[in-house]
Coordinates of C-alpha atoms and ligand atoms in Angstrom, one line a residue:
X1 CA 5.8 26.9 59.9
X2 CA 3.0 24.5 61.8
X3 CA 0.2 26.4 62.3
X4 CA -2.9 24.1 61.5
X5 CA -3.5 20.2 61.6
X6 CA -5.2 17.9 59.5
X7 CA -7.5 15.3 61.2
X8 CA -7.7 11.4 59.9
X9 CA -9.7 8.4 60.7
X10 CA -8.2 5.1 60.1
X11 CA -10.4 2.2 61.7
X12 CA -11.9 4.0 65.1
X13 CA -8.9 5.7 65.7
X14 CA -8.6 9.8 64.8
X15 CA -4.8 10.9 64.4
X16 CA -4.1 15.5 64.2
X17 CA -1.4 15.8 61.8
X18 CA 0.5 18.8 61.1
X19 CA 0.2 21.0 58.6
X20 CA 3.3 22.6 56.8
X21 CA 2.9 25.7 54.6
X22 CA 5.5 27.2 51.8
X23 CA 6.4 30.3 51.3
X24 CA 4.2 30.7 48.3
X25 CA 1.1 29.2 50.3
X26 CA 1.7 25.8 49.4
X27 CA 0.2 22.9 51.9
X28 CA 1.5 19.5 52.9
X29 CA 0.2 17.3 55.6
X30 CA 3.5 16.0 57.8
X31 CA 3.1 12.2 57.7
X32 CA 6.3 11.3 60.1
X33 CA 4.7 10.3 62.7
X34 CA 1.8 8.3 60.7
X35 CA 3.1 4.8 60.9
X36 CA 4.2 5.4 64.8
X37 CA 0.9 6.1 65.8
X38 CA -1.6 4.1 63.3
X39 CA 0.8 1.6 62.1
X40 CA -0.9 2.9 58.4
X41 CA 1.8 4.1 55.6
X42 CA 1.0 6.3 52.1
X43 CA 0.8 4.8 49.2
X44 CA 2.1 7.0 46.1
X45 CA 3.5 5.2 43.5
X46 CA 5.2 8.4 41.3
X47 CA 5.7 10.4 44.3
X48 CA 2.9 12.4 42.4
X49 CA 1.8 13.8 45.8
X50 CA 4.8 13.5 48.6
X51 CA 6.9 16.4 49.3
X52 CA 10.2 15.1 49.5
X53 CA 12.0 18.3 51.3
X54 CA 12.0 21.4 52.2
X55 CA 13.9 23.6 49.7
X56 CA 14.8 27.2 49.4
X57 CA 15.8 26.8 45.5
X58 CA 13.8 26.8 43.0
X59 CA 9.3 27.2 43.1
X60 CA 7.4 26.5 40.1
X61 CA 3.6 26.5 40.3
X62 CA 2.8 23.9 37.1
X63 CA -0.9 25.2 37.4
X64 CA -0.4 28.9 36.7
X65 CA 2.7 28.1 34.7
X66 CA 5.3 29.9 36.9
X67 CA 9.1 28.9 37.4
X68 CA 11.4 30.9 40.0
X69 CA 15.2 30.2 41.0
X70 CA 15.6 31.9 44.4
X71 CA 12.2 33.9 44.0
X72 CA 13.5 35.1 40.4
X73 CA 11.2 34.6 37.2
X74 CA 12.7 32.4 35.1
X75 CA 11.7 35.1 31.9
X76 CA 13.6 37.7 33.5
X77 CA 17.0 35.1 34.1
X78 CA 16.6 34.1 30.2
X79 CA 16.9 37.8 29.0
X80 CA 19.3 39.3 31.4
X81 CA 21.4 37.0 33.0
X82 CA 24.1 34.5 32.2
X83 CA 24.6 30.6 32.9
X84 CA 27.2 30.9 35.3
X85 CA 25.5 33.9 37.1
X86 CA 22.4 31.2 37.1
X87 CA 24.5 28.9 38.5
X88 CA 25.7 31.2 41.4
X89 CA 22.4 32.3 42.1
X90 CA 21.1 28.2 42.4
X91 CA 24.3 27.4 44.9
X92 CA 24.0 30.5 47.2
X93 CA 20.3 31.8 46.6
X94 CA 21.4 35.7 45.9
X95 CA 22.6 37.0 42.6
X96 CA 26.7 37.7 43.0
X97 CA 28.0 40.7 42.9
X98 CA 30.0 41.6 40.6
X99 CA 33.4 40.4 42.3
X100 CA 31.7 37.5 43.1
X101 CA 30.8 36.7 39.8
X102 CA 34.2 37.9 38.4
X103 CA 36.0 35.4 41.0
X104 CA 33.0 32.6 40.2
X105 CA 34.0 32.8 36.2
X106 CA 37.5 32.6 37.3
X107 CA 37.3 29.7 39.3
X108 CA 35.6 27.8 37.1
X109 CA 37.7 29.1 34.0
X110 CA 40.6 27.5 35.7
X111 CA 39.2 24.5 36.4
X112 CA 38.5 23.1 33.3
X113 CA 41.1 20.6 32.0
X114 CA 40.6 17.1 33.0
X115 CA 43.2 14.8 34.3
X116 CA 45.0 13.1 31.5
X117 CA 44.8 9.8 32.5
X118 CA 41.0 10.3 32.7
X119 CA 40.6 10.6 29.5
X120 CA 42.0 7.4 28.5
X121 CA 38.8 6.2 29.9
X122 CA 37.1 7.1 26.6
X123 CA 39.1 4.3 24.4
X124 CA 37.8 1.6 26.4
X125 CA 34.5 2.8 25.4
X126 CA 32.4 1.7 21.8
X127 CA 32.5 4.8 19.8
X128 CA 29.0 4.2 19.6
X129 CA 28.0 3.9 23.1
X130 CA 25.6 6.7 23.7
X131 CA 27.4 9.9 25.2
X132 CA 25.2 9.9 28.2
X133 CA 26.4 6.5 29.3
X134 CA 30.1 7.8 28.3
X135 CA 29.2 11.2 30.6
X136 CA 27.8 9.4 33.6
X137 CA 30.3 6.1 33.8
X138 CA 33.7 8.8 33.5
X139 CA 32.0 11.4 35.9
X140 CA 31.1 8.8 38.3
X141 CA 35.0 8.0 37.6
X142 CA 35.8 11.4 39.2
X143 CA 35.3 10.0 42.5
X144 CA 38.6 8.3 41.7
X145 CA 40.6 11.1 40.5
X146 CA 39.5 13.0 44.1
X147 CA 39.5 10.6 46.8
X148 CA 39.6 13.3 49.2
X149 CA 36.3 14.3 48.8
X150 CA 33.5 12.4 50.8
X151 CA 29.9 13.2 51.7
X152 CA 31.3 14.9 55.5
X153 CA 34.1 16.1 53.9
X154 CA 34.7 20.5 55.6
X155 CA 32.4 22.8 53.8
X156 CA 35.3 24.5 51.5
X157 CA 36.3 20.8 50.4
X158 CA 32.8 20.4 49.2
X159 CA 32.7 23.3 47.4
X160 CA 35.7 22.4 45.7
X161 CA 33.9 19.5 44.2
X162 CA 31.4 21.6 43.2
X163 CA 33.3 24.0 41.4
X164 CA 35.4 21.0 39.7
X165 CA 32.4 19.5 38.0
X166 CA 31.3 22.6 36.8
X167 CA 34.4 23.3 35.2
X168 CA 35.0 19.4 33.8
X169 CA 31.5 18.7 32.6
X170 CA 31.7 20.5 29.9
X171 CA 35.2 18.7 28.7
X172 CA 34.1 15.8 29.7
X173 CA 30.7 15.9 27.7
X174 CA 32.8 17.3 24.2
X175 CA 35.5 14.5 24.9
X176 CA 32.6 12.4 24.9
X177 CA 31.5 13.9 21.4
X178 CA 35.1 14.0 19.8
X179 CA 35.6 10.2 21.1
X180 CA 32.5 9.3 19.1
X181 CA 33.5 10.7 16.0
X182 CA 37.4 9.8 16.6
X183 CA 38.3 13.2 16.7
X184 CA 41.3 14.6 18.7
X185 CA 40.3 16.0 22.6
X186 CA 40.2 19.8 22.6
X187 CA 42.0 21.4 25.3
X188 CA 39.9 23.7 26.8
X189 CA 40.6 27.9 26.2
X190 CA 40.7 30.0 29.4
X191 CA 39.8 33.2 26.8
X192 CA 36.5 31.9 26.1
X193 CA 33.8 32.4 28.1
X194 CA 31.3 29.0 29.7
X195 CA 29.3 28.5 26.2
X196 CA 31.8 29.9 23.8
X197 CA 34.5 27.1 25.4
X198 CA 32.0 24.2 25.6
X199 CA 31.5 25.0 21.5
X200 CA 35.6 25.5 21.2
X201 CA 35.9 22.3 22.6
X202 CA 33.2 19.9 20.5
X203 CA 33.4 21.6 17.3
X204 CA 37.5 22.7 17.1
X205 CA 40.4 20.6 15.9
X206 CA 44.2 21.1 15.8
X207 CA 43.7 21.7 12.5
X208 CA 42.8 25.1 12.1
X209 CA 41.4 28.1 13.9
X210 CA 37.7 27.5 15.0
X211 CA 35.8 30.8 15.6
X212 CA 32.8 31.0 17.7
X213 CA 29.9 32.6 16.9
X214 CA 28.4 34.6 19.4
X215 CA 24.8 33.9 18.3
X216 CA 25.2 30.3 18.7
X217 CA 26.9 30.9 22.3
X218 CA 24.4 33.1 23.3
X219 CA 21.5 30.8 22.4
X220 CA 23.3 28.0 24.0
X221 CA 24.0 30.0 27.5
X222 CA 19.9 30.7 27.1
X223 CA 19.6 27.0 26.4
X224 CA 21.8 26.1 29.8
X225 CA 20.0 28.9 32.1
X226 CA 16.6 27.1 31.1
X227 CA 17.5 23.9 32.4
X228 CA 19.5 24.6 35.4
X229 CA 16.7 23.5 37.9
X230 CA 13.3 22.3 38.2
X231 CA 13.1 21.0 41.8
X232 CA 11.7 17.7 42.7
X233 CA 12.2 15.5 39.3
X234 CA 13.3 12.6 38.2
X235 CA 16.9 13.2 38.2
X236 CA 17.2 15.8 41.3
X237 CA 15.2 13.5 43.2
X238 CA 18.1 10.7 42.4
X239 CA 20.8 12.9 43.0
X240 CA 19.4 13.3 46.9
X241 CA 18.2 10.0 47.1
X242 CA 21.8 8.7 46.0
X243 CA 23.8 11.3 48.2
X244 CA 21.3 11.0 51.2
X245 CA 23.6 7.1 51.6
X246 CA 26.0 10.2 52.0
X247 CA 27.7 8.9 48.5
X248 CA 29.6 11.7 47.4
X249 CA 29.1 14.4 44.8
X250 CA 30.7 12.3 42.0
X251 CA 28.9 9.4 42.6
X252 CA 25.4 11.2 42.9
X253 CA 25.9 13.5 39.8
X254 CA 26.7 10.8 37.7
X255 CA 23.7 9.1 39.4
X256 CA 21.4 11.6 38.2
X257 CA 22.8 11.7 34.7
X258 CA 21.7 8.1 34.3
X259 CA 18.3 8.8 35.7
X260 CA 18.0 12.5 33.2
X261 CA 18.6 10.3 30.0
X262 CA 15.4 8.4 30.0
X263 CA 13.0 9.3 27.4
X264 CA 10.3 10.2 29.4
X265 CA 12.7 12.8 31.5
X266 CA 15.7 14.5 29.6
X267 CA 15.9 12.2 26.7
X268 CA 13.0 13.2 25.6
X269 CA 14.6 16.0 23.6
X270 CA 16.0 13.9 21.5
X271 CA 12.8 11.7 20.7
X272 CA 11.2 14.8 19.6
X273 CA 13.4 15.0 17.2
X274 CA 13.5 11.7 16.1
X275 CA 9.8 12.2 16.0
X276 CA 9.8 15.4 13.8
X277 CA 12.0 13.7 11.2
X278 CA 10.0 10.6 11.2
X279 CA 6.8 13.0 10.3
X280 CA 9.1 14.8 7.7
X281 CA 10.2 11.7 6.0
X282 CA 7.1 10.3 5.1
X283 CA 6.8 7.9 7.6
X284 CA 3.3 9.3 8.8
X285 CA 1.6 13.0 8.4
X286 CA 1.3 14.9 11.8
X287 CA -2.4 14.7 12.2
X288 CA -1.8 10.6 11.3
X289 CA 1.0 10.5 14.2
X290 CA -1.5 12.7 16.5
X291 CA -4.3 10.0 16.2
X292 CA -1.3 7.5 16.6
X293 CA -0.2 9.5 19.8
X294 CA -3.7 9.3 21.6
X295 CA -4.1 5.5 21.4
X296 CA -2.6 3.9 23.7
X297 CA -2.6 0.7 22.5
X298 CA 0.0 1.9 20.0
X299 CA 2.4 3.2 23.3
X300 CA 3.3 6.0 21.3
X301 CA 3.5 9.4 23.4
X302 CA 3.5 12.7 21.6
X303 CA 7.4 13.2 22.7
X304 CA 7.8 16.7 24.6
X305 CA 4.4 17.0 25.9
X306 CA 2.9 16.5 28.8
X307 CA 4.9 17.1 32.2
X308 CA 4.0 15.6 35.7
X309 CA 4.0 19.1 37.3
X310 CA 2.5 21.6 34.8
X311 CA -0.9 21.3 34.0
X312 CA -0.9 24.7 31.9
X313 CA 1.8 26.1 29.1
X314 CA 5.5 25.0 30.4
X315 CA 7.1 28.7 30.7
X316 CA 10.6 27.3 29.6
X317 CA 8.8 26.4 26.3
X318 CA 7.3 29.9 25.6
X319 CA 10.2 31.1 25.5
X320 CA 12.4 28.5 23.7
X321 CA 9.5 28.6 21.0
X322 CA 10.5 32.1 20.3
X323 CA 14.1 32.0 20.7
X324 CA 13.4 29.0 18.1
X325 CA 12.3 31.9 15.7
X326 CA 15.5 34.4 16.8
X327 CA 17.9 31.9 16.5
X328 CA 17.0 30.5 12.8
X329 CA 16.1 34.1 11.9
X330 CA 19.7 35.3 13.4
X331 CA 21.6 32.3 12.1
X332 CA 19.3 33.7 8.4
X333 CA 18.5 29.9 7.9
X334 CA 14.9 28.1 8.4
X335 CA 14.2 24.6 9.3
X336 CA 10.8 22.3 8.1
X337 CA 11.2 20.5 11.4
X338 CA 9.9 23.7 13.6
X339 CA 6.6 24.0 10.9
X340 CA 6.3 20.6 11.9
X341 CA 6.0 20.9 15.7
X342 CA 4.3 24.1 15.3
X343 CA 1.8 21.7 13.1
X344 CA 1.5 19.3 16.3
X345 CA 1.1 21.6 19.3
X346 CA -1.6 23.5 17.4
X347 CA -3.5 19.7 16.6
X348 CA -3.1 19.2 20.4
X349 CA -4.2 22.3 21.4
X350 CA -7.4 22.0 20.1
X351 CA -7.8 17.9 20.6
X352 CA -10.3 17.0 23.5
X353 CA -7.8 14.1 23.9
X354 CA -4.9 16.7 25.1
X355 CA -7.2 19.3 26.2
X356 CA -8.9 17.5 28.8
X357 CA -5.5 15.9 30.0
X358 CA -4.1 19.1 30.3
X359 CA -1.2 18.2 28.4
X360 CA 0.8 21.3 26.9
X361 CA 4.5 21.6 25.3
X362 CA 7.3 20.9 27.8
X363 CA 11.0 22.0 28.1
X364 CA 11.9 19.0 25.5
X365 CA 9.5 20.1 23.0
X366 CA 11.3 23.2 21.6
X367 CA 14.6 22.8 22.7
X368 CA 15.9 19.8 20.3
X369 CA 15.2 22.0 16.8
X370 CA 17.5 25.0 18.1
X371 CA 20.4 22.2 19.4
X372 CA 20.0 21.4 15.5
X373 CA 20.3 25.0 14.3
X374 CA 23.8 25.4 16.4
X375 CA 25.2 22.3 15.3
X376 CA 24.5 20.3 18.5
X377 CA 24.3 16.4 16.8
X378 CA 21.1 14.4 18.2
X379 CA 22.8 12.1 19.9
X380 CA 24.5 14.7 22.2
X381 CA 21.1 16.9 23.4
X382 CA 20.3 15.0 26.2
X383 CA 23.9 15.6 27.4
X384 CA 23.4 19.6 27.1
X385 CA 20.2 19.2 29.1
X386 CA 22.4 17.4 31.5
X387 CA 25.0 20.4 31.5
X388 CA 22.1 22.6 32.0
X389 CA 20.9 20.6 35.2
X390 CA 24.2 20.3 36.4
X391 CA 24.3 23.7 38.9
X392 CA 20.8 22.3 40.0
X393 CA 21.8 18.9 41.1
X394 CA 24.8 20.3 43.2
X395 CA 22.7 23.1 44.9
X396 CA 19.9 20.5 45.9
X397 CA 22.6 17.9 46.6
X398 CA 24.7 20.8 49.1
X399 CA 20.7 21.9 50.9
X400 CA 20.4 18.4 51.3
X401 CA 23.9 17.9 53.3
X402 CA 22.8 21.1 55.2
X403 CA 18.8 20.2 55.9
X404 CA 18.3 19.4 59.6
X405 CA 15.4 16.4 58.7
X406 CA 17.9 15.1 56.6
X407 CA 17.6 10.9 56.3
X408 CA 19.0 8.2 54.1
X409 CA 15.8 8.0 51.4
X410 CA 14.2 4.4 52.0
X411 CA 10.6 4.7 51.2
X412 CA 8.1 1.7 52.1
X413 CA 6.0 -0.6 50.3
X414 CA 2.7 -2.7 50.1
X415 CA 3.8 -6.7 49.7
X416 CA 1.6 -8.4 47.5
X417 CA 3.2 -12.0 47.3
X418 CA 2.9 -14.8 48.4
X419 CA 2.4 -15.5 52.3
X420 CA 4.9 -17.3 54.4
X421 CA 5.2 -21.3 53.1
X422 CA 7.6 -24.0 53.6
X423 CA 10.8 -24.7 51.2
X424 CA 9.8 -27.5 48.7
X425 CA 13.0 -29.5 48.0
X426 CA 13.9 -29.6 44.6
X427 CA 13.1 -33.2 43.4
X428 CA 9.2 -32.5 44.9
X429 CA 8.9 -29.4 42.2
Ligands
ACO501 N1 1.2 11.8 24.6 C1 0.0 11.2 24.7 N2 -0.6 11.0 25.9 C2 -0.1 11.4 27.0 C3 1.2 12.1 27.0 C4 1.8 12.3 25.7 N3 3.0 12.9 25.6 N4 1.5 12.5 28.2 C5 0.6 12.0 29.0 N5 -0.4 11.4 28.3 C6 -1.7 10.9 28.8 C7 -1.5 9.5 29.5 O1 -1.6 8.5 28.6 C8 -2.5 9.6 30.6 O2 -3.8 9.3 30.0 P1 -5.0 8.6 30.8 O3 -5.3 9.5 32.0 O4 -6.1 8.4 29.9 O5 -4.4 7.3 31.2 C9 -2.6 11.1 31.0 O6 -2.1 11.8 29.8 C10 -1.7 11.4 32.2 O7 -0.4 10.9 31.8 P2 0.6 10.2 32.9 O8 1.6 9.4 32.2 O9 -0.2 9.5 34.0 O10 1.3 11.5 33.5 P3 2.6 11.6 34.3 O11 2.6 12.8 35.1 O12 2.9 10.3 35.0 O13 3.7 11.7 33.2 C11 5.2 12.5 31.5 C12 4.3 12.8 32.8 C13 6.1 11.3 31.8 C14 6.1 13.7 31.2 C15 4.2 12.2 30.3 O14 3.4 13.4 30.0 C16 5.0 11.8 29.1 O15 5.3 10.6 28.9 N6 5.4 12.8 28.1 C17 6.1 12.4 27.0 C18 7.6 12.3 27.3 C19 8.2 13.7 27.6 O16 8.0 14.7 26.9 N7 9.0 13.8 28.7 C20 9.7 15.0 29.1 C21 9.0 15.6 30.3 S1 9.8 17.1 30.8 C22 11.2 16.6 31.5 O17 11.4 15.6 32.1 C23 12.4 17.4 31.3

């Protein structure tokens, strides 16, 4: 994998460092031994440029627009596959075969119900507590409900876990729903498949039957297979970080639900929408909120635009742009808010301001108007990008167990205060 160095001059002394190269062609210069021999550290606040691992799981290329799971373009696993075939691929790097995948849906299919006295956790919770707080404090809780599973714990044992918060996720994140609205927990239904169950279980009561539509589960399985990975970010990045104190997989999942609900990660799906209505109220027109969004004295961001890594269109967001069309068309209803956006990314695309930034429609952008259309309530679309993410997180969280340059994450720092000085007793303040 070494084949070249990269030369550097710090003071009068000249250092070789390796040279790493991806499987795509990808360089990075391998600092480890930089502060052994120069005594010099990086500085990169962001991380912006400092590869954290290597990784066999997912490559996106944010300058040509490309996203791959296991080599796989992310257009083709949107049209033909399913979440949980998604999910297999993410965990073990081939597609299953078809007994796999049959055993896979099964596992997880049985799985599902949480233990009782778990869900008493919910009542000591406001009602109006956001559900991603609810999500990550009762699957961080998990961790109490299986004991037996550590960081070292055999292979099979970790695989367990994995497959348990697959299954629970899901009940967990609707218990989290029906709790806010005081509704009566769900049981889940073996006969329904991953999507068509998470819908049984938010939007069914005891009450009556509560049929689910395929439409809305496909679009929501398309919705989940979108989000399943996305390498390095925000939350994956916490997840290892997290697990590489060899916490367990509880405790780093629910980790990296905390980190995903920020608003400029994973909540920013919901700010969009916040940010469409606002425009559709009346509040301010689109180009008015465009002129708003491009001073940044005002610290408002255009919400779902922009991304760290792609500097060209966000592939997720091609195609949930479209299935934005299929779904309203499908579900034979319409929705101002979609005009709306489409009215902003066409002011942006244009605008020197976004232009020259590079700044394009991400992931969030799209995906908030077709939550609406199935019913998904705002508060609660942050929480299916976490269900999305979830396969990710545990296949990034299992490579990291297994990678050989494996270390707890510490990075360093630059001190900028004050220089040693003696204790000033209190009465000489
Ligand atoms: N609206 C207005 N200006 C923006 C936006 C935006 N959405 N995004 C970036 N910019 C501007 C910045 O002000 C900065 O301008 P400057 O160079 O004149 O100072 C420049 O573009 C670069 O922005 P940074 O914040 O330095 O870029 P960074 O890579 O650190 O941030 C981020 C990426 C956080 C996604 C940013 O684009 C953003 O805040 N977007 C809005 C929130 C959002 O949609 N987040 C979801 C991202 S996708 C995901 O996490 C699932």
């Amino acid at each position: 994998m070494t084949s070249e160095t990269a030369k550097l001059t710090i003071g009068d002394q000249e250092i070789e460092l390796p040279v790493l190269k991806g499987a795509e062609g990808e360089i990075a210069i391998d600092i480890r031994a930089l502060r052994a021999q120069t005594g010099a550290i990086t500085f990169d606040p962001g991380y912006a440029n400092t590869g954290s691992c290597r990784s066999t799981i997912t490559f996106l290329d944010g300058e040509k627009g490309i996203l791959r799971y296991c080599g796989y373009p992310i257009e083709q696993l949107a049209e033909k596959s399913t979440f949980l075939e998604v999910a297999w691929l993410l965990m073990n790097r081939e597609l299953p075969s078809a007994n796999q995948l049959e055993q896979w849906e099964n596992e997880i299919t049985y799985h599902t119900m949480v233990h009782e006295d778990l869900k008493r956790l919910y009542a000591s919770m406001p009602k109006e507590g956001h559900p991603m707080a609810v999500c990550a404090a009762i699957v961080g809780a998990l961790s109490t409900f299986y004991q037996d599973v550590k960081f070292d714990s055999p292979e099979i044992e970790r695989r367990i876990a994995a497959v348990r918060l697959m299954a629970k996720v899901p009940t967990i994140a609707a218990y989290s729903f029906k709790h806010s609205i005081g509704q009566p927990f769900m049981y889940p239904r073996n006969d329904l498949n991953y999507a068509s169950n998470l819908l049984h279980m938010m939007f069914a009561t005891p009450c009556e039957e509560y049929e689910v539509d395929p439409v809305i589960a496909r679009a929501l399985d398309l919705l989940l297979i979108l989000h399943a990975d996305h390498e390095q970010n925000c939350s994956t990045s916490t997840v290892r970080m997290v697990g590489s104190s060899q916490a367990n997989l509880f405790a780093s999942v629910s980790a990296g639900i905390s980190a995903l609900w920020g608003p400029l990660h994973g909540g920013a799906n919901q700010k969009v929408i916040e940010m469409l209505i606002s425009i559709q109220d009346g509040e301010r027109s689109a180009k008015q909120f465009m002129e708003l969004a491009k001073d940044k004295d005002s610290g408002v961001r255009l919400m779902g635009f922009g991304h760290r890594v792609y500097k060209n269109h966000d592939p997720r967001a091609r195609i949930l742009k479209q299935a934005c069309h299929d779904v309203l068309q499908r579900l034979g209803t319409s929705d101002p808010l979609l005009e709306i956006a489409q009215e902003l990314e066409s002011i942006a695309l244009e605008d020197d301001y976004f232009v020259e930034r590079k700044l394009y429609p991400n992931v969030d952008f799209y995906s908030g108007i077709i939550y609406k259309a199935l019913g998904i309530p705002t508060d609660m679309f942050t929480v299916f990008f976490a269900l999305g993410r979830l396969p990710g997180w545990i296949a990034q969280w299992l490579e990291f167990h297994g990678d050989e340059d494996k270390k707890i994450c510490r990075p360093r720092q630059i001190y900028i205060g004050a220089n040693e000085r003696d204790y000033v007793p209190l009465e000489k303040r």
